[in-house]
mmCIF file of C-alpha atoms in Angstrom:
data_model
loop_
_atom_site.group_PDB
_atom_site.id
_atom_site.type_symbol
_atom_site.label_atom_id
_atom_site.label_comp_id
_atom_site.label_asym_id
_atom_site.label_seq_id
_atom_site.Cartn_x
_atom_site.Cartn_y
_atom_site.Cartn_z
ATOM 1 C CA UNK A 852 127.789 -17.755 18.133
ATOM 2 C CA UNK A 853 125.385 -20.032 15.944
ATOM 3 C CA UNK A 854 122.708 -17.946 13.936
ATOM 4 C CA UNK A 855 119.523 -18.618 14.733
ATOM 5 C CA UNK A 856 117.114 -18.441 11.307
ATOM 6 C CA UNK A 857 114.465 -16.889 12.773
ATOM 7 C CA UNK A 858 111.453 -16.832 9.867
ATOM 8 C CA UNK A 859 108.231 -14.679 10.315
ATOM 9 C CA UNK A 860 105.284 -16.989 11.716
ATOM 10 C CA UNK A 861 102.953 -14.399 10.583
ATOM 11 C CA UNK A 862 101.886 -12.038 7.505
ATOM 12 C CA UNK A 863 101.561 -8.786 8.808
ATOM 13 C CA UNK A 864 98.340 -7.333 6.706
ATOM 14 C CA UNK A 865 96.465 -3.627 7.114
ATOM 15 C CA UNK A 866 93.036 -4.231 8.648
ATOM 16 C CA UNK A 867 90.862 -0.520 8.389
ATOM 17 C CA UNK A 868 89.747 0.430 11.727
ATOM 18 C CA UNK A 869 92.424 -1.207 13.624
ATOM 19 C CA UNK A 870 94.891 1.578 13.980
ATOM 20 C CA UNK A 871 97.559 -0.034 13.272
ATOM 21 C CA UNK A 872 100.141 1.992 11.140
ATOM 22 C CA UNK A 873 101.381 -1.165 8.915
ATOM 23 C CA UNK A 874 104.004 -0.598 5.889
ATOM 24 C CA UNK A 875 107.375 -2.295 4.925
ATOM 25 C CA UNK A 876 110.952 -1.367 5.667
ATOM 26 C CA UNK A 877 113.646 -2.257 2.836
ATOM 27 C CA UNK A 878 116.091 -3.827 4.929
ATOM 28 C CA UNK A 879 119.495 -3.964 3.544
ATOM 29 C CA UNK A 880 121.066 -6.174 6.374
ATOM 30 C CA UNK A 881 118.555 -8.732 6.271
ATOM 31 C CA UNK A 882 117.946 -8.572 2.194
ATOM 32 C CA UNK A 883 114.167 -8.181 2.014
ATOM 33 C CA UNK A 884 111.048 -5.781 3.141
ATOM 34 C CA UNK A 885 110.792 -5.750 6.727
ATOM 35 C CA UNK A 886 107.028 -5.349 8.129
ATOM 36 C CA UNK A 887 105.857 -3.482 10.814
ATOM 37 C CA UNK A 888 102.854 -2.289 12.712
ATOM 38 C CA UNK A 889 103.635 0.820 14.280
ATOM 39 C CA UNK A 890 105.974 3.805 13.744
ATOM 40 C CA UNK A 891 107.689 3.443 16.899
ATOM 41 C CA UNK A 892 108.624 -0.318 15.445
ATOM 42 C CA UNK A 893 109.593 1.025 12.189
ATOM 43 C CA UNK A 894 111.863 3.710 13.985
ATOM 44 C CA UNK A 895 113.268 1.071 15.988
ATOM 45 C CA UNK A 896 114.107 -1.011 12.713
ATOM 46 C CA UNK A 897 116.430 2.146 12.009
ATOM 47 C CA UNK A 898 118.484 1.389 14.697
ATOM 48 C CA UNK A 899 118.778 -2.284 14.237
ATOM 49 C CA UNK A 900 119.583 -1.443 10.470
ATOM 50 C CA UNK A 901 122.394 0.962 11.270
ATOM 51 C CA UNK A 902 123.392 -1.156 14.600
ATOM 52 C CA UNK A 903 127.165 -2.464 13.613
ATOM 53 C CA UNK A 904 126.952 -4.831 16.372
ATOM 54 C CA UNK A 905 123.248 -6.267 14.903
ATOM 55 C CA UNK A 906 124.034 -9.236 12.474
ATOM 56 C CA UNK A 907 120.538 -9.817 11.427
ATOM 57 C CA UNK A 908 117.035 -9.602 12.431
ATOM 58 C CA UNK A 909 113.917 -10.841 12.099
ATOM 59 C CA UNK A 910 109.956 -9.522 12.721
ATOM 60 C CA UNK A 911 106.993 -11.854 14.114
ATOM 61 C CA UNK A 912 110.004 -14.363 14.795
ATOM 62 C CA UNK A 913 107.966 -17.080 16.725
ATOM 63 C CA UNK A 914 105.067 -17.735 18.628
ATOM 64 C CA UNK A 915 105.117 -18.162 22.626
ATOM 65 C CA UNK A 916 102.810 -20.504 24.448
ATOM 66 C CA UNK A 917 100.708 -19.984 27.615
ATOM 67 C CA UNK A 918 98.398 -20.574 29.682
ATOM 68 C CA UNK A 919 95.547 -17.819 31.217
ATOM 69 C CA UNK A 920 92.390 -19.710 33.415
ATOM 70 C CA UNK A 921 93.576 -23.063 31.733
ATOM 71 C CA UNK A 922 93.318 -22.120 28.805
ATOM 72 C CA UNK A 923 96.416 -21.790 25.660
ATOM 73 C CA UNK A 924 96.619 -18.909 24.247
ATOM 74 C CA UNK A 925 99.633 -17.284 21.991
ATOM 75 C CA UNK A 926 101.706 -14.593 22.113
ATOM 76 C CA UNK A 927 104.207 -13.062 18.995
ATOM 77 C CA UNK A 928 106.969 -11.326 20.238
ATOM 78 C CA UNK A 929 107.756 -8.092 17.665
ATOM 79 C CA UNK A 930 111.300 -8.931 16.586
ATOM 80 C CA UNK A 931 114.215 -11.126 17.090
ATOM 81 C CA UNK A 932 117.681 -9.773 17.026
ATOM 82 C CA UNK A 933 121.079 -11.587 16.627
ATOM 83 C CA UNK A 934 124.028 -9.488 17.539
ATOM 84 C CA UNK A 935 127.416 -10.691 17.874
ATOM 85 C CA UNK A 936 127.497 -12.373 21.309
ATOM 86 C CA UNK A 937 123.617 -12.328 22.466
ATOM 87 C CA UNK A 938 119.929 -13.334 20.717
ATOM 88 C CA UNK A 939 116.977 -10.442 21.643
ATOM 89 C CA UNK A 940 113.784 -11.585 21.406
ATOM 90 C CA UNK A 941 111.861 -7.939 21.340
ATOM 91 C CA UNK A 942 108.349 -6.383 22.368
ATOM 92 C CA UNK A 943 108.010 -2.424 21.088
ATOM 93 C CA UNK A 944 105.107 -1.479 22.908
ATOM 94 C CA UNK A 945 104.373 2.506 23.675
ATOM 95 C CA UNK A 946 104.924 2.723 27.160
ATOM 96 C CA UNK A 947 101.776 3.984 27.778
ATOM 97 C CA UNK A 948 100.451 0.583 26.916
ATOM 98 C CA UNK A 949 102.882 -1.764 28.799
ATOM 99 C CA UNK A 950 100.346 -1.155 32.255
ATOM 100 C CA UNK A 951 97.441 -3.503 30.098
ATOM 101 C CA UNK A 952 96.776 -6.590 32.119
ATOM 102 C CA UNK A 953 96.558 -8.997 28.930
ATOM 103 C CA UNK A 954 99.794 -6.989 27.427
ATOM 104 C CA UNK A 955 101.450 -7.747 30.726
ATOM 105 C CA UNK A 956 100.415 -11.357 30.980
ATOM 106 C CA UNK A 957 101.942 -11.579 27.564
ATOM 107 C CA UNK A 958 105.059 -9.984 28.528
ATOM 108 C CA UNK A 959 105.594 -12.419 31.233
ATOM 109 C CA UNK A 960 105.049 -15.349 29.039
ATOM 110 C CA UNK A 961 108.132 -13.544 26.856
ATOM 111 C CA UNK A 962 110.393 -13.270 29.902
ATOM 112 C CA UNK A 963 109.706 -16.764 30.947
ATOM 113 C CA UNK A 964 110.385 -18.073 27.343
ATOM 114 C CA UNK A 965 113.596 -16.205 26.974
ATOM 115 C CA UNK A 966 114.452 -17.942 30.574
ATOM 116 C CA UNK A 967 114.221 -21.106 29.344
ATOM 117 C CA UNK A 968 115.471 -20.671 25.887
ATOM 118 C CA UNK A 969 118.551 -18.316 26.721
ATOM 119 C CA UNK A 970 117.604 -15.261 24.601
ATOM 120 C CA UNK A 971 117.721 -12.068 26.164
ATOM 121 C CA UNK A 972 114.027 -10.395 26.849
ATOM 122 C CA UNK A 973 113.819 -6.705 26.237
ATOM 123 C CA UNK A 974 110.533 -4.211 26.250
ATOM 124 C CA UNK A 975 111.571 -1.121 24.016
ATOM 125 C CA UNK A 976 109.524 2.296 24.395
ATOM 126 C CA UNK A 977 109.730 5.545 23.066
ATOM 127 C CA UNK A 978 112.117 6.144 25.594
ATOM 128 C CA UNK A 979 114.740 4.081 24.528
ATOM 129 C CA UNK A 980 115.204 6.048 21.376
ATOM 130 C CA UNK A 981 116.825 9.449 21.288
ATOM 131 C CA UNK A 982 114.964 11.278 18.934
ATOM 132 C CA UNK A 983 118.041 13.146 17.406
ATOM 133 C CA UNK A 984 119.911 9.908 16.835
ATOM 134 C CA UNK A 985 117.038 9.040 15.259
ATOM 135 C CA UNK A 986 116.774 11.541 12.904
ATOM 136 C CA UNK A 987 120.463 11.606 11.953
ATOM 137 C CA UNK A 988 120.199 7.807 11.197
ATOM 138 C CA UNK A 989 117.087 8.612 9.282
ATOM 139 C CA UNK A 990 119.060 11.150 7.156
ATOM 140 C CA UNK A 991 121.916 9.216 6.573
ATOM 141 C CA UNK A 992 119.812 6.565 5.640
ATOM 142 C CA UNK A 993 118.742 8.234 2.180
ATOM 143 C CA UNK A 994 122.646 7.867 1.069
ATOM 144 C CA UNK A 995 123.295 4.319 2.017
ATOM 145 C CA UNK A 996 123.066 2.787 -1.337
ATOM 146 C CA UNK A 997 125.645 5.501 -2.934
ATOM 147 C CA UNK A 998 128.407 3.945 -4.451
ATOM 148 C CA UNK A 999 131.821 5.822 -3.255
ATOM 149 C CA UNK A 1000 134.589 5.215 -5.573
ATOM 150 C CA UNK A 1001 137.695 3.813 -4.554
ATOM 151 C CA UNK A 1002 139.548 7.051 -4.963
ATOM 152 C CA UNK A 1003 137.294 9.135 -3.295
ATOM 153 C CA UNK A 1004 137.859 6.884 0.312
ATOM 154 C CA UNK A 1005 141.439 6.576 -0.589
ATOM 155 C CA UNK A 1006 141.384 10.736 -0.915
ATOM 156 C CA UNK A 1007 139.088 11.074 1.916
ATOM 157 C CA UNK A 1008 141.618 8.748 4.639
ATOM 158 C CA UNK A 1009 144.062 10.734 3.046
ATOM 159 C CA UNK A 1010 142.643 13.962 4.494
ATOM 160 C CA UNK A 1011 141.570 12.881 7.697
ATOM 161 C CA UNK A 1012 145.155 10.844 8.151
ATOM 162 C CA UNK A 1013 146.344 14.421 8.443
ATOM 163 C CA UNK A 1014 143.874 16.293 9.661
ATOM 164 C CA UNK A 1015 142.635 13.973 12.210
ATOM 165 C CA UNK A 1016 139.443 15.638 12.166
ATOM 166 C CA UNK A 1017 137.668 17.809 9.561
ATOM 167 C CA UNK A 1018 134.217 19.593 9.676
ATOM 168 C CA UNK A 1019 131.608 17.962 7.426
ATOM 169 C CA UNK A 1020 132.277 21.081 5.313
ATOM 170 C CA UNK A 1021 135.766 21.667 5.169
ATOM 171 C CA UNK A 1022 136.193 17.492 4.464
ATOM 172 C CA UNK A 1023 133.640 18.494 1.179
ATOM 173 C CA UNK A 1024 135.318 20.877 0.035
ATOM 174 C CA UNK A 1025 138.210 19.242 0.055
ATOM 175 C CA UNK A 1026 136.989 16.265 -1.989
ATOM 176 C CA UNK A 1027 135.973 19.095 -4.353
ATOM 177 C CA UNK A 1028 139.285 20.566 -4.587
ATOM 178 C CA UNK A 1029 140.770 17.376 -5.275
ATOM 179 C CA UNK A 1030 138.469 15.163 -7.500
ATOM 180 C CA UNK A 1031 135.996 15.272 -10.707
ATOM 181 C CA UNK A 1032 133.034 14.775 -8.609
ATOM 182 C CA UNK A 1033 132.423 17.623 -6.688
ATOM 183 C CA UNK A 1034 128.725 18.084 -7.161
ATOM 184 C CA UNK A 1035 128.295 14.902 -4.597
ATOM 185 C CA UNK A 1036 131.216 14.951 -2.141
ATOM 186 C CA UNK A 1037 128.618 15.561 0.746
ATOM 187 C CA UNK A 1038 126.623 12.960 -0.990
ATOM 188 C CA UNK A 1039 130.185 10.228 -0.299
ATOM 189 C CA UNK A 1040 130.403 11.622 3.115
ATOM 190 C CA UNK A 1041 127.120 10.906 4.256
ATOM 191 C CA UNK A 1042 127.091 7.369 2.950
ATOM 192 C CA UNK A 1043 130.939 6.858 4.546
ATOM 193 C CA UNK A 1044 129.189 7.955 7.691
ATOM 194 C CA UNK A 1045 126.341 5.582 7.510
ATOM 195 C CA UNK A 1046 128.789 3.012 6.458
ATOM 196 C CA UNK A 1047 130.953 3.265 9.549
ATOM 197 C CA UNK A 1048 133.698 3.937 7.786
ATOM 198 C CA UNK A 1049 133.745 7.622 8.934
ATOM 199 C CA UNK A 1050 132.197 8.702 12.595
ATOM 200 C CA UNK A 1051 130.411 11.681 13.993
ATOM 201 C CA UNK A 1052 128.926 12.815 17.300
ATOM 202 C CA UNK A 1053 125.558 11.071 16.690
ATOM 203 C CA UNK A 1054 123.855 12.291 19.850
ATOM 204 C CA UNK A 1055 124.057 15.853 18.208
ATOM 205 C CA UNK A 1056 122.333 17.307 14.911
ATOM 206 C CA UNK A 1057 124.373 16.428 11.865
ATOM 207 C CA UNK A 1058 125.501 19.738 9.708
ATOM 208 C CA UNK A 1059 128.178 21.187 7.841
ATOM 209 C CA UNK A 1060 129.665 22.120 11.100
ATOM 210 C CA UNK A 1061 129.724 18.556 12.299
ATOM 211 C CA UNK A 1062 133.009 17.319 12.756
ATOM 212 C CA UNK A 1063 134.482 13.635 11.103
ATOM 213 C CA UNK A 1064 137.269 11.377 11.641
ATOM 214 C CA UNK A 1065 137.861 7.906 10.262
ATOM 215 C CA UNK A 1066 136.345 4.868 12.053
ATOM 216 C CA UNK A 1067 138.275 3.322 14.864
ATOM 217 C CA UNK A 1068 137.911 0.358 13.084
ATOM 218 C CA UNK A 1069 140.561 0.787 11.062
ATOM 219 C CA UNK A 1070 140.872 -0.661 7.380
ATOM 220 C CA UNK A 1071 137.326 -0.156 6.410
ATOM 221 C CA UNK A 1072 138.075 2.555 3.989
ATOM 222 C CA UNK A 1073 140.373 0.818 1.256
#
């Protein structure tokens, strides 16, 4: 699929009194600060960061035109998103709001653009994000820019070529047992896990008894 270059047709700037929780996201994938205006968008920015099957994305991506009582008027969309095989165009709107008459006439306007255009439309709520995937993207977040020496993933497919699968502890302590830097093995886990090149049952709490196993897609650790 062709990638779209979707470019921000708006500065997002903090207004006092409006409410709006505004601050930046330091997007790896995309390679610069990603704005947003809420905290449910900047949780959803989580998941589009840590997405494998997101390529890149892009926030106030372009402006839709139509028309109320004859008259223009212009709606932003929050985010576009190209994935492998598909182009989102993306409102994150509590859902609690989505009932608004001018937020639904805006909403339409969005499906009826995506219609034409062949991007997928999709409203995301609070209730399309698990909160403990959340947080265990969140916390594996914080180790993403660790660098993981080639002989720790060599050591570490090792292991789990054996073992198959290892709890998060026992998988440290082996790295400890068998390498000069011990002090961080959990540190290299975490950012293998984040990575993709290692996987673990997202859906529950990560901890030490979490259990590991190398990515299905195989190759990623050298």
């Amino acid at each position: 699929m062709q990638i779209v270059n979707f470019q921000p047709v708006r500065t997002v700037v903090h207004r006092r009194g409006c409410g709006k929780r505004v601050g930046f996201f330091p997007s790896m994938k995309v390679g610069r600060s990603i704005a947003f205006e809420s905290l449910l968008e900047r949780d959803f920015i989580y998941l589009l960061e840590f997405d494998q099957n997101v390529i890149t994305f892009c926030e106030q991506p372009l402006t839709i035109r139509y028309y109320e009582n004859n008259r223009e008027k212009s709606y932003i969309p929050d985010f576009a998103v190209q994935r492998l095989e598909s182009i989102e165009i993306i409102e994150v709107k509590p859902k609690d709001k989505l009932h608004d008459e001018k937020i639904q006439k805006k909403l339409t306007a969005g499906h009826q653009y995506c219609n034409t255009a062949g991007y997928e439309y999709l409203i995301v709520t609070e209730d399309n994000i698990n909160p403990v995937i959340l947080n265990n993207i969140k916390a594996l977040f914080g180790y993403s820019q660790i660098k993981v020496p080639a002989k720790i993933k060599m050591l570490v497919r090792e292991l789990l070529d054996q073992s198959k699968v290892m709890t998060l502890n026992n998988l440290s302590v082996a790295i400890e047992a068998r390498s000069d830097n011990a002090c961080i093995a959990k540190s290299y886990i975490y950012n293998l896990l984040y990575c993709h090149e290692l996987e673990v049952n997202l859906a529950d709490p990560i901890s030490l008894n979490s259990k590991v196993w190398l990515s299905r897609r195989r190759g990623t650790i050298v």
